[in-house]
Amino acid sequence: NSFLKFKIFKPTARTALSVHQTLSNAMLLDAHESLQSLALASSGRIITKRMIGKVSINKGDKGSSETFIPWKINSAALNSLEAINKFYLWLPKDSPVKLFINNYCKHLLNSEPGFLGQKDTGVPTSLFTVKSMMVNSKLLDCSKLKTPEKAFDDIDSSYIYAFINKDSQRFYIGSTINPTSRLHNYIYSWKSSRQGLLAEMRTTGGGFNNYYFFPGFKAPNYLNLFVKLNPEVQLDPKSMFILECFSEYHIRLLEQSIISYIKPNINDLNTAVSYTFASIDINSYNPSARDKSHTISVYDKEGKLFNKYPSLNKAKSALGLSDFEIRWHRNRENHFVFVSKYNLDLQIVDETLANISLSKTLFSFQKLVPISGINLERIPIGIVHAYLDDKETLYGVFKSASSFAAENNINPWQTYRYINKEKAIPIADGLLSVYLCCNPLYRQTILDSQDKKNWQVVSIDTKDNNIVRFLLRQKTLMLLEKIYLH
């Protein structure tokens, strides 16, 4: 049992299925390494345990007593399987995305010998039990969980995760193809969200800090993997969407089976896991219509386009730069950053921001439309959130717009006027831009308060709690006159 061996005489779809089954049984195996191993198998080479890293012995080996969670297949899963097959057929034969699917995720397109090419999920039956999670080295205390990126050993993969209440040990199981964004939302929205888990946290669960977080099972994110392996390929929006759908199908198929088997007591067991793409007609679908990401173009010193990425996250992954590095170096005239991955000095241009001159004076707030893409009702009353231009990354939480203005040397009047408006405010000498947001009820209170400062005071009643009497404006007098005459 010292080596796992698969002798491949001819690359076939079944080859990929068998090898994927072995790799999926390896707990928290790095997605990139596992799929590289899968590629080796497809080429006819022998796979050994040394080649794919530290893995547990396949359940098929003699002496293994570990059992695995069975599949739970419902109509939603079958409809989604049909959808990704249609997406695959839609891709041109010479498409690099189709070639990638053939090499790395063709097993997702079949239900035989089992879904994902496996007779079961490959997830140990004990992995998501409370007893097992509580002693797992991956378990994290939410009271110390301030940075989402540090919760995952590979932020470019998809995850099945769990939250466990410290007192009652009630727990919740979920999945995500974007782990840092999902955990970020949990950390900053639990005080106001009506979602089942977060509502329980807020009411009877003792708050976010009274939970443990368990990033239990990792699966490939095929879009991120494609970008890593093919940094020179420019993905069109539909191809990008298709790869995201493959990732979603994979992780949610596992999630439904795990929830059905484990039956976590916070989850609504009567509601099936949903798939966002199952009813989409790929021929007429326009993913760019709902895409809020910023297109990132990268140029070399000769001014030639090195590559274009559909979002900041994809550029970050492909270039090997941090989120902050991309934001700091983008859109600076005659400025280049050394990218060690390619041994090149490159210029980063955010096409979305390039169309908006950050040096221009902020114009009248009355010409702007209300902000979209941010759930304002989830922001607690009494504070102001500042989001970076992706509308997902929280830049900071402030007691007021004035405190934000003071920290960033901005006119406080401007900050109040741009709250909840579709206008990013430039800060840090134009290198960053943020949207100021608050709960709509709180914003109205702020504007009312600011407005009243300009009212002319007539008198102060010292005998009635120092009530301030203002001079009625002409419009108010006219309105009262109409009401009286009517």
Short mmCIF file of C-alpha atoms in Angstrom, two decimals:
data_model
loop_
_atom_site.label_atom_id
_atom_site.label_comp_id
_atom_site.label_asym_id
_atom_site.label_seq_id
_atom_site.Cartn_x
_atom_site.Cartn_y
_atom_site.Cartn_z
CA ASN A 1 0.00 0.00 0.00
CA SER A 2 3.00 2.33 -0.19
CA PHE A 3 2.00 3.52 -3.67
CA LEU A 4 -1.23 4.16 -5.53
CA LYS A 5 -0.80 3.00 -9.13
CA PHE A 6 -3.00 3.34 -12.17
CA LYS A 7 -1.60 1.97 -15.42
CA ILE A 8 -3.25 3.85 -18.26
CA PHE A 9 -2.91 2.26 -21.70
CA LYS A 10 -5.21 4.66 -23.51
CA PRO A 11 -6.52 8.03 -22.31
CA THR A 12 -10.30 7.84 -21.99
CA ALA A 13 -13.08 9.60 -20.10
CA ARG A 14 -13.24 6.60 -17.75
CA THR A 15 -9.53 7.13 -17.00
CA ALA A 16 -10.29 10.60 -15.73
CA LEU A 17 -13.22 9.29 -13.71
CA SER A 18 -11.15 6.67 -11.90
CA VAL A 19 -8.32 9.00 -11.08
CA HIS A 20 -10.67 11.76 -9.97
CA GLN A 21 -12.30 9.34 -7.55
CA THR A 22 -8.92 8.64 -5.96
CA LEU A 23 -8.02 12.31 -5.73
CA SER A 24 -11.39 13.35 -4.30
CA ASN A 25 -10.92 10.96 -1.39
CA ALA A 26 -7.80 12.86 -0.33
CA MET A 27 -8.95 15.27 2.35
CA LEU A 28 -8.26 18.92 1.64
CA LEU A 29 -5.95 17.98 -1.24
CA ASP A 30 -4.73 21.01 -3.13
CA ALA A 31 -6.98 21.47 -6.17
CA HIS A 32 -4.19 22.60 -8.44
CA GLU A 33 -1.92 19.66 -7.60
CA SER A 34 -4.74 17.13 -7.81
CA LEU A 35 -5.78 18.26 -11.27
CA GLN A 36 -2.19 18.29 -12.46
CA SER A 37 -2.06 14.66 -11.39
CA LEU A 38 -5.24 14.02 -13.32
CA ALA A 39 -3.59 15.45 -16.42
CA LEU A 40 -0.65 13.08 -15.93
CA ALA A 41 -3.05 10.15 -15.75
CA SER A 42 -4.77 11.19 -18.95
CA SER A 43 -1.42 11.24 -20.71
CA GLY A 44 -0.80 7.58 -19.88
CA ARG A 45 1.71 8.02 -17.05
CA ILE A 46 1.65 6.11 -13.76
CA ILE A 47 0.43 8.09 -10.76
CA THR A 48 2.08 7.43 -7.41
CA LYS A 49 1.36 8.75 -3.98
CA ARG A 50 4.59 10.73 -4.12
CA MET A 51 3.41 12.55 -7.23
CA ILE A 52 0.11 13.77 -5.81
CA GLY A 53 1.30 14.67 -2.33
CA LYS A 54 0.22 13.30 1.00
CA VAL A 55 -3.07 11.49 0.59
CA SER A 56 -4.99 8.87 2.45
CA ILE A 57 -5.18 5.36 1.03
CA ASN A 58 -8.00 4.94 -1.44
CA LYS A 59 -11.10 3.38 0.10
CA GLY A 60 -10.72 0.55 -2.41
CA ASP A 61 -7.45 -0.57 -0.85
CA LYS A 62 -7.59 -3.59 1.40
CA GLY A 63 -7.61 -2.79 5.07
CA SER A 64 -9.44 0.52 4.69
CA SER A 65 -12.57 0.71 6.86
CA GLU A 66 -13.55 4.33 6.17
CA THR A 67 -17.03 4.91 4.76
CA PHE A 68 -18.13 7.76 2.53
CA ILE A 69 -21.26 9.86 2.19
CA PRO A 70 -23.55 8.55 -0.60
CA TRP A 71 -24.97 10.71 -3.33
CA LYS A 72 -28.29 12.49 -2.84
CA ILE A 73 -29.54 13.29 -6.32
CA ASN A 74 -32.69 15.36 -6.84
CA SER A 75 -34.37 17.00 -9.83
CA ALA A 76 -32.36 20.21 -9.36
CA ALA A 77 -29.10 18.27 -9.73
CA LEU A 78 -30.35 16.45 -12.83
CA ASN A 79 -31.49 19.70 -14.44
CA SER A 80 -28.10 21.24 -13.70
CA LEU A 81 -26.31 18.25 -15.20
CA GLU A 82 -28.34 18.71 -18.37
CA ALA A 83 -27.49 22.43 -18.38
CA ILE A 84 -23.70 22.02 -18.15
CA ASN A 85 -23.83 19.43 -20.93
CA LYS A 86 -25.58 22.01 -23.12
CA PHE A 87 -22.94 24.58 -22.18
CA TYR A 88 -20.20 22.13 -23.12
CA LEU A 89 -21.77 21.37 -26.52
CA TRP A 90 -22.15 25.10 -27.18
CA LEU A 91 -18.39 25.67 -26.94
CA PRO A 92 -16.51 25.56 -30.29
CA LYS A 93 -14.39 22.45 -30.89
CA ASP A 94 -11.16 24.44 -30.90
CA SER A 95 -12.07 26.43 -27.79
CA PRO A 96 -9.31 26.37 -25.13
CA VAL A 97 -12.08 26.15 -22.55
CA LYS A 98 -13.47 23.00 -24.18
CA LEU A 99 -9.98 21.49 -24.24
CA PHE A 100 -9.58 22.38 -20.56
CA ILE A 101 -12.91 20.70 -19.73
CA ASN A 102 -11.86 17.60 -21.65
CA ASN A 103 -8.66 17.37 -19.63
CA TYR A 104 -9.80 18.46 -16.19
CA CYS A 105 -13.55 18.18 -15.65
CA LYS A 106 -15.08 15.94 -18.30
CA HIS A 107 -16.13 13.61 -15.47
CA LEU A 108 -18.68 16.22 -14.36
CA LEU A 109 -20.70 15.67 -17.53
CA ASN A 110 -21.68 12.07 -16.75
CA SER A 111 -23.68 10.24 -14.10
CA GLU A 112 -22.06 6.83 -14.66
CA PRO A 113 -20.50 5.04 -12.86
CA GLY A 114 -21.64 7.82 -10.53
CA PHE A 115 -21.85 11.58 -10.33
CA LEU A 116 -18.46 13.30 -10.63
CA GLY A 117 -17.25 9.90 -11.84
CA GLN A 118 -17.62 8.42 -8.35
CA LYS A 119 -19.97 5.87 -6.80
CA ASP A 120 -20.14 8.13 -3.73
CA THR A 121 -19.08 11.66 -2.79
CA GLY A 122 -15.64 10.71 -1.51
CA VAL A 123 -16.40 12.71 1.66
CA PRO A 124 -15.88 10.61 4.83
CA THR A 125 -19.10 10.12 6.80
CA SER A 126 -17.37 11.34 9.96
CA LEU A 127 -15.89 14.55 8.57
CA PHE A 128 -18.84 16.88 9.23
CA THR A 129 -20.04 15.40 12.51
CA VAL A 130 -19.73 17.80 15.45
CA LYS A 131 -17.49 15.37 17.33
CA SER A 132 -15.06 15.17 14.42
CA MET A 133 -15.10 18.88 13.58
CA MET A 134 -14.46 19.93 17.18
CA VAL A 135 -11.11 18.10 17.26
CA ASN A 136 -10.07 18.93 13.69
CA SER A 137 -6.98 21.13 13.37
CA LYS A 138 -8.79 23.21 10.74
CA LEU A 139 -11.41 24.42 13.25
CA LEU A 140 -11.25 28.20 13.80
CA ASP A 141 -12.61 30.36 16.62
CA CYS A 142 -14.83 33.06 15.07
CA SER A 143 -13.90 35.51 17.84
CA LYS A 144 -10.38 35.51 16.41
CA LEU A 145 -11.46 35.35 12.77
CA LYS A 146 -10.95 38.87 11.46
CA THR A 147 -9.32 38.22 8.08
CA PRO A 148 -11.25 35.87 5.73
CA GLU A 149 -8.17 35.08 3.65
CA LYS A 150 -6.47 33.43 6.64
CA ALA A 151 -9.31 30.95 7.15
CA PHE A 152 -8.54 28.94 3.99
CA ASP A 153 -5.40 27.18 2.87
CA ASP A 154 -6.32 27.86 -0.77
CA ILE A 155 -8.54 30.86 -1.46
CA ASP A 156 -8.76 29.94 -5.16
CA SER A 157 -10.70 26.73 -4.48
CA SER A 158 -14.34 26.02 -3.65
CA TYR A 159 -15.30 24.87 -0.15
CA ILE A 160 -17.88 23.02 1.91
CA TYR A 161 -17.82 24.72 5.31
CA ALA A 162 -19.61 24.63 8.65
CA PHE A 163 -20.43 26.94 11.57
CA ILE A 164 -20.82 25.40 15.05
CA ASN A 165 -22.33 27.16 18.08
CA LYS A 166 -19.95 26.99 21.04
CA ASP A 167 -22.73 26.50 23.60
CA SER A 168 -25.47 24.44 21.95
CA GLN A 169 -23.30 22.82 19.24
CA ARG A 170 -26.06 23.49 16.75
CA PHE A 171 -24.39 23.69 13.35
CA TYR A 172 -24.82 24.78 9.76
CA ILE A 173 -23.29 23.46 6.52
CA GLY A 174 -22.88 25.54 3.37
CA SER A 175 -20.78 25.81 0.22
CA THR A 176 -19.13 28.53 -1.85
CA ILE A 177 -17.02 28.96 -4.97
CA ASN A 178 -15.67 32.25 -3.57
CA PRO A 179 -14.65 31.48 0.03
CA THR A 180 -13.16 34.82 1.08
CA SER A 181 -16.12 36.82 -0.21
CA ARG A 182 -18.62 34.48 1.46
CA LEU A 183 -16.85 34.57 4.84
CA HIS A 184 -16.45 38.33 4.55
CA ASN A 185 -20.23 38.64 4.19
CA TYR A 186 -20.77 36.48 7.27
CA ILE A 187 -18.37 38.56 9.36
CA TYR A 188 -19.90 41.90 8.42
CA SER A 189 -23.59 41.13 7.89
CA TRP A 190 -24.57 38.77 10.71
CA LYS A 191 -25.95 41.67 12.78
CA SER A 192 -28.61 42.52 10.20
CA SER A 193 -29.10 39.62 7.76
CA ARG A 194 -32.34 37.64 7.75
CA GLN A 195 -30.64 34.52 6.38
CA GLY A 196 -31.35 31.55 8.66
CA LEU A 197 -27.89 30.99 10.13
CA LEU A 198 -27.16 34.68 10.66
CA ALA A 199 -30.60 35.35 12.13
CA GLU A 200 -29.93 32.62 14.69
CA MET A 201 -26.49 34.07 15.42
CA ARG A 202 -28.07 37.42 16.14
CA THR A 203 -31.01 36.22 18.24
CA THR A 204 -30.31 33.03 20.17
CA GLY A 205 -26.80 32.07 19.08
CA GLY A 206 -24.84 34.59 21.12
CA GLY A 207 -23.36 36.47 18.16
CA PHE A 208 -20.74 35.67 15.54
CA ASN A 209 -17.97 35.35 18.14
CA ASN A 210 -19.87 32.51 19.82
CA TYR A 211 -19.28 30.17 16.87
CA TYR A 212 -16.54 28.04 15.37
CA PHE A 213 -15.82 28.00 11.64
CA PHE A 214 -14.74 24.82 9.86
CA PRO A 215 -13.47 24.96 6.23
CA GLY A 216 -14.03 21.25 5.89
CA PHE A 217 -13.81 20.04 2.29
CA LYS A 218 -12.14 21.58 -0.73
CA ALA A 219 -13.01 21.16 -4.41
CA PRO A 220 -11.65 22.78 -7.58
CA ASN A 221 -12.74 26.19 -8.76
CA TYR A 222 -12.39 25.58 -12.48
CA LEU A 223 -12.36 29.23 -13.52
CA ASN A 224 -9.49 30.07 -11.17
CA LEU A 225 -7.64 26.94 -12.23
CA PHE A 226 -8.02 27.79 -15.92
CA VAL A 227 -6.64 31.30 -15.35
CA LYS A 228 -3.67 29.89 -13.43
CA LEU A 229 -2.83 27.32 -16.09
CA ASN A 230 -3.55 29.58 -19.07
CA PRO A 231 -2.57 33.14 -18.11
CA GLU A 232 -2.11 34.09 -21.76
CA VAL A 233 -5.69 33.18 -22.78
CA GLN A 234 -8.24 35.99 -22.79
CA LEU A 235 -11.57 34.58 -21.65
CA ASP A 236 -14.78 35.93 -23.10
CA PRO A 237 -17.69 36.48 -20.66
CA LYS A 238 -19.61 33.36 -21.70
CA SER A 239 -16.62 31.05 -21.34
CA MET A 240 -15.92 32.55 -17.94
CA PHE A 241 -19.55 31.99 -16.97
CA ILE A 242 -19.44 28.35 -18.11
CA LEU A 243 -16.38 27.59 -16.00
CA GLU A 244 -18.07 29.19 -13.00
CA CYS A 245 -21.09 26.95 -13.60
CA PHE A 246 -18.90 23.84 -13.61
CA SER A 247 -17.45 24.95 -10.27
CA GLU A 248 -20.89 25.62 -8.82
CA TYR A 249 -22.28 22.29 -10.04
CA HIS A 250 -19.38 20.36 -8.49
CA ILE A 251 -19.51 21.96 -5.04
CA ARG A 252 -23.30 22.13 -4.70
CA LEU A 253 -23.74 18.51 -5.73
CA LEU A 254 -21.45 17.63 -2.82
CA GLU A 255 -23.19 20.09 -0.50
CA GLN A 256 -26.66 18.61 -1.10
CA SER A 257 -25.44 15.08 -0.43
CA ILE A 258 -23.59 16.09 2.74
CA ILE A 259 -26.56 18.04 4.13
CA SER A 260 -28.99 15.21 3.35
CA TYR A 261 -26.76 12.69 5.11
CA ILE A 262 -25.53 14.73 8.10
CA LYS A 263 -28.78 16.71 8.65
CA PRO A 264 -27.29 19.83 10.33
CA ASN A 265 -29.89 21.29 12.67
CA ILE A 266 -29.61 24.94 11.54
CA ASN A 267 -30.10 24.17 7.83
CA ASP A 268 -33.61 24.07 6.40
CA LEU A 269 -33.69 20.39 5.45
CA ASN A 270 -36.92 20.86 3.51
CA THR A 271 -35.26 23.24 1.04
CA ALA A 272 -33.02 21.74 -1.64
CA VAL A 273 -29.71 23.28 -2.61
CA SER A 274 -30.26 25.53 -5.63
CA TYR A 275 -28.24 25.98 -8.83
CA THR A 276 -28.20 29.47 -10.31
CA PHE A 277 -27.65 28.42 -13.94
CA ALA A 278 -30.02 25.47 -14.47
CA SER A 279 -32.65 27.39 -16.47
CA ILE A 280 -30.28 29.58 -18.50
CA ASP A 281 -30.27 29.37 -22.30
CA ILE A 282 -26.60 29.75 -23.17
CA ASN A 283 -27.40 30.88 -26.72
CA SER A 284 -29.23 34.01 -25.60
CA TYR A 285 -27.55 34.57 -22.25
CA ASN A 286 -25.50 37.75 -21.82
CA PRO A 287 -23.40 37.41 -18.67
CA SER A 288 -21.73 40.79 -19.13
CA ALA A 289 -25.08 42.45 -18.50
CA ARG A 290 -24.90 41.50 -14.84
CA ASP A 291 -21.11 41.50 -14.49
CA LYS A 292 -20.02 44.18 -12.03
CA SER A 293 -16.34 43.24 -12.21
CA HIS A 294 -13.66 45.61 -13.41
CA THR A 295 -11.82 44.60 -16.56
CA ILE A 296 -8.06 44.70 -15.96
CA SER A 297 -5.69 45.23 -18.90
CA VAL A 298 -1.95 44.68 -18.47
CA TYR A 299 0.68 46.23 -20.76
CA ASP A 300 4.44 45.74 -21.11
CA LYS A 301 6.98 48.58 -21.35
CA GLU A 302 6.62 48.68 -25.13
CA GLY A 303 2.93 49.44 -24.75
CA LYS A 304 1.83 46.04 -26.02
CA LEU A 305 -1.13 44.34 -24.38
CA PHE A 306 0.19 41.50 -22.23
CA ASN A 307 -3.26 40.21 -21.28
CA LYS A 308 -6.75 41.27 -20.30
CA TYR A 309 -8.59 39.79 -17.31
CA PRO A 310 -12.36 39.87 -16.71
CA SER A 311 -12.04 40.95 -13.07
CA LEU A 312 -9.60 42.15 -10.47
CA ASN A 313 -9.68 38.75 -8.76
CA LYS A 314 -8.74 36.96 -11.98
CA ALA A 315 -5.89 39.40 -12.61
CA LYS A 316 -4.69 38.95 -9.05
CA SER A 317 -4.61 35.19 -9.44
CA ALA A 318 -2.92 35.21 -12.84
CA LEU A 319 -0.27 37.80 -11.97
CA GLY A 320 0.52 36.52 -8.51
CA LEU A 321 -0.13 39.94 -6.95
CA SER A 322 -2.17 40.77 -3.89
CA ASP A 323 -5.48 42.62 -4.00
CA PHE A 324 -3.83 45.71 -2.50
CA GLU A 325 -0.91 45.61 -4.96
CA ILE A 326 -3.25 45.62 -7.96
CA ARG A 327 -5.34 48.48 -6.57
CA TRP A 328 -2.24 50.47 -5.60
CA HIS A 329 -0.41 50.14 -8.93
CA ARG A 330 -3.34 50.42 -11.37
CA ASN A 331 -4.04 53.47 -13.53
CA ARG A 332 -0.81 55.32 -12.72
CA GLU A 333 0.77 57.13 -15.65
CA ASN A 334 4.15 55.72 -16.73
CA HIS A 335 4.14 53.42 -13.72
CA PHE A 336 5.13 49.75 -13.87
CA VAL A 337 5.17 46.99 -11.27
CA PHE A 338 7.60 44.08 -11.41
CA VAL A 339 5.73 40.77 -11.75
CA SER A 340 8.13 38.05 -10.65
CA LYS A 341 5.90 35.30 -12.07
CA TYR A 342 6.77 36.47 -15.60
CA ASN A 343 9.96 38.41 -14.80
CA LEU A 344 8.42 41.49 -16.42
CA ASP A 345 7.65 45.10 -15.56
CA LEU A 346 3.96 45.56 -16.32
CA GLN A 347 1.50 48.43 -16.27
CA ILE A 348 -1.94 47.72 -14.81
CA VAL A 349 -5.00 49.52 -16.15
CA ASP A 350 -8.46 49.17 -14.67
CA GLU A 351 -10.60 49.82 -17.74
CA THR A 352 -13.65 50.72 -15.66
CA LEU A 353 -11.80 53.38 -13.68
CA ALA A 354 -9.94 54.54 -16.78
CA ASN A 355 -13.27 55.75 -18.13
CA ILE A 356 -13.81 57.81 -14.97
CA SER A 357 -11.25 60.54 -14.32
CA LEU A 358 -10.59 60.35 -10.61
CA SER A 359 -8.95 63.77 -10.69
CA LYS A 360 -12.15 65.54 -11.70
CA THR A 361 -14.04 67.53 -9.11
CA LEU A 362 -16.98 65.65 -7.67
CA PHE A 363 -20.08 66.93 -9.40
CA SER A 364 -23.54 67.61 -8.02
CA PHE A 365 -25.01 64.70 -6.12
CA GLN A 366 -28.40 65.59 -7.60
CA LYS A 367 -27.24 64.27 -10.99
CA LEU A 368 -26.40 60.85 -9.60
CA VAL A 369 -28.59 57.78 -9.34
CA PRO A 370 -28.91 55.64 -6.18
CA ILE A 371 -26.18 53.06 -5.74
CA SER A 372 -26.81 49.48 -6.88
CA GLY A 373 -25.13 46.19 -6.04
CA ILE A 374 -24.93 46.77 -2.27
CA ASN A 375 -27.59 45.66 0.21
CA LEU A 376 -27.98 48.89 2.17
CA GLU A 377 -30.63 47.50 4.52
CA ARG A 378 -28.05 45.10 5.96
CA ILE A 379 -25.85 47.95 7.21
CA PRO A 380 -26.53 48.61 10.91
CA ILE A 381 -28.09 51.99 11.67
CA GLY A 382 -25.65 54.51 13.12
CA ILE A 383 -22.51 53.70 11.11
CA VAL A 384 -21.16 54.28 7.61
CA HIS A 385 -19.51 51.60 5.45
CA ALA A 386 -16.87 52.43 2.84
CA TYR A 387 -16.64 49.84 0.04
CA LEU A 388 -13.91 49.62 -2.58
CA ASP A 389 -15.00 49.97 -6.19
CA ASP A 390 -15.77 46.26 -6.53
CA LYS A 391 -18.68 46.93 -4.14
CA GLU A 392 -17.77 43.81 -2.16
CA THR A 393 -14.55 44.61 -0.30
CA LEU A 394 -15.18 46.58 2.89
CA TYR A 395 -12.54 49.33 3.14
CA GLY A 396 -13.62 50.48 6.60
CA VAL A 397 -16.42 51.18 9.07
CA PHE A 398 -16.84 54.75 10.32
CA LYS A 399 -18.95 56.42 12.98
CA SER A 400 -20.00 59.07 10.49
CA ALA A 401 -19.23 60.51 7.08
CA SER A 402 -17.37 63.30 8.88
CA SER A 403 -14.96 60.84 10.49
CA PHE A 404 -14.32 59.29 7.06
CA ALA A 405 -13.72 62.76 5.62
CA ALA A 406 -11.33 63.70 8.42
CA GLU A 407 -9.25 60.54 7.94
CA ASN A 408 -9.00 61.09 4.19
CA ASN A 409 -8.73 64.90 4.05
CA ILE A 410 -12.00 65.34 2.15
CA ASN A 411 -14.66 68.03 2.44
CA PRO A 412 -17.26 66.61 4.90
CA TRP A 413 -20.11 68.18 2.91
CA GLN A 414 -19.12 66.14 -0.13
CA THR A 415 -19.01 62.90 1.81
CA TYR A 416 -22.51 63.42 3.20
CA ARG A 417 -23.90 64.23 -0.24
CA TYR A 418 -22.38 61.13 -1.86
CA ILE A 419 -23.65 58.58 0.66
CA ASN A 420 -25.61 55.81 -1.14
CA LYS A 421 -24.97 57.40 -4.55
CA GLU A 422 -23.51 55.73 -7.65
CA LYS A 423 -20.26 57.64 -7.34
CA ALA A 424 -16.93 56.39 -6.03
CA ILE A 425 -15.00 58.97 -4.00
CA PRO A 426 -11.26 59.11 -4.80
CA ILE A 427 -8.89 58.83 -1.84
CA ALA A 428 -5.15 58.22 -1.36
CA ASP A 429 -4.28 60.71 -4.12
CA GLY A 430 -6.64 58.97 -6.52
CA LEU A 431 -5.09 55.53 -6.14
CA LEU A 432 -8.20 54.13 -4.44
CA SER A 433 -11.87 54.94 -4.74
CA VAL A 434 -14.67 54.03 -2.36
CA TYR A 435 -18.44 54.13 -2.14
CA LEU A 436 -19.88 55.50 1.10
CA CYS A 437 -22.96 53.60 2.20
CA CYS A 438 -25.30 53.47 5.16
CA ASN A 439 -28.75 52.22 6.04
CA PRO A 440 -31.35 54.32 4.10
CA LEU A 441 -33.15 55.22 7.34
CA TYR A 442 -29.91 56.51 8.83
CA ARG A 443 -29.09 58.47 5.67
CA GLN A 444 -32.41 60.31 5.82
CA THR A 445 -31.70 61.20 9.44
CA ILE A 446 -28.27 62.53 8.44
CA LEU A 447 -29.64 64.64 5.58
CA ASP A 448 -32.46 66.00 7.73
CA SER A 449 -29.94 66.96 10.38
CA GLN A 450 -27.61 68.62 7.86
CA ASP A 451 -30.52 70.42 6.22
CA LYS A 452 -31.85 71.84 9.49
CA LYS A 453 -28.50 73.46 10.22
CA ASN A 454 -29.36 75.97 7.47
CA TRP A 455 -32.81 76.80 8.83
CA GLN A 456 -33.31 80.22 10.38
CA VAL A 457 -34.04 79.95 14.10
CA VAL A 458 -36.94 82.11 15.34
CA SER A 459 -36.85 81.23 19.03
CA ILE A 460 -35.98 78.67 21.66
CA ASP A 461 -38.64 77.69 24.19
CA THR A 462 -36.75 77.38 27.48
CA LYS A 463 -39.85 76.15 29.28
CA ASP A 464 -40.49 73.22 26.92
CA ASN A 465 -37.26 71.19 26.77
CA ASN A 466 -35.53 73.97 24.80
CA ILE A 467 -37.56 73.24 21.65
CA VAL A 468 -36.14 75.12 18.67
CA ARG A 469 -38.61 76.99 16.48
CA PHE A 470 -37.58 77.54 12.85
CA LEU A 471 -38.81 80.07 10.34
CA LEU A 472 -41.16 78.32 7.93
CA ARG A 473 -39.88 78.31 4.37
CA GLN A 474 -41.89 79.75 1.52
CA LYS A 475 -42.68 76.30 0.06
CA THR A 476 -43.99 75.13 3.41
CA LEU A 477 -46.20 78.22 3.74
CA MET A 478 -47.60 77.63 0.23
CA LEU A 479 -48.33 73.99 1.08
CA LEU A 480 -50.12 74.96 4.29
CA GLU A 481 -52.11 77.57 2.37
CA LYS A 482 -53.29 74.96 -0.16
CA ILE A 483 -54.30 72.57 2.61
CA TYR A 484 -56.20 75.32 4.43
CA LEU A 485 -58.02 76.56 1.29
CA HIS A 486 -58.92 73.00 0.31
#
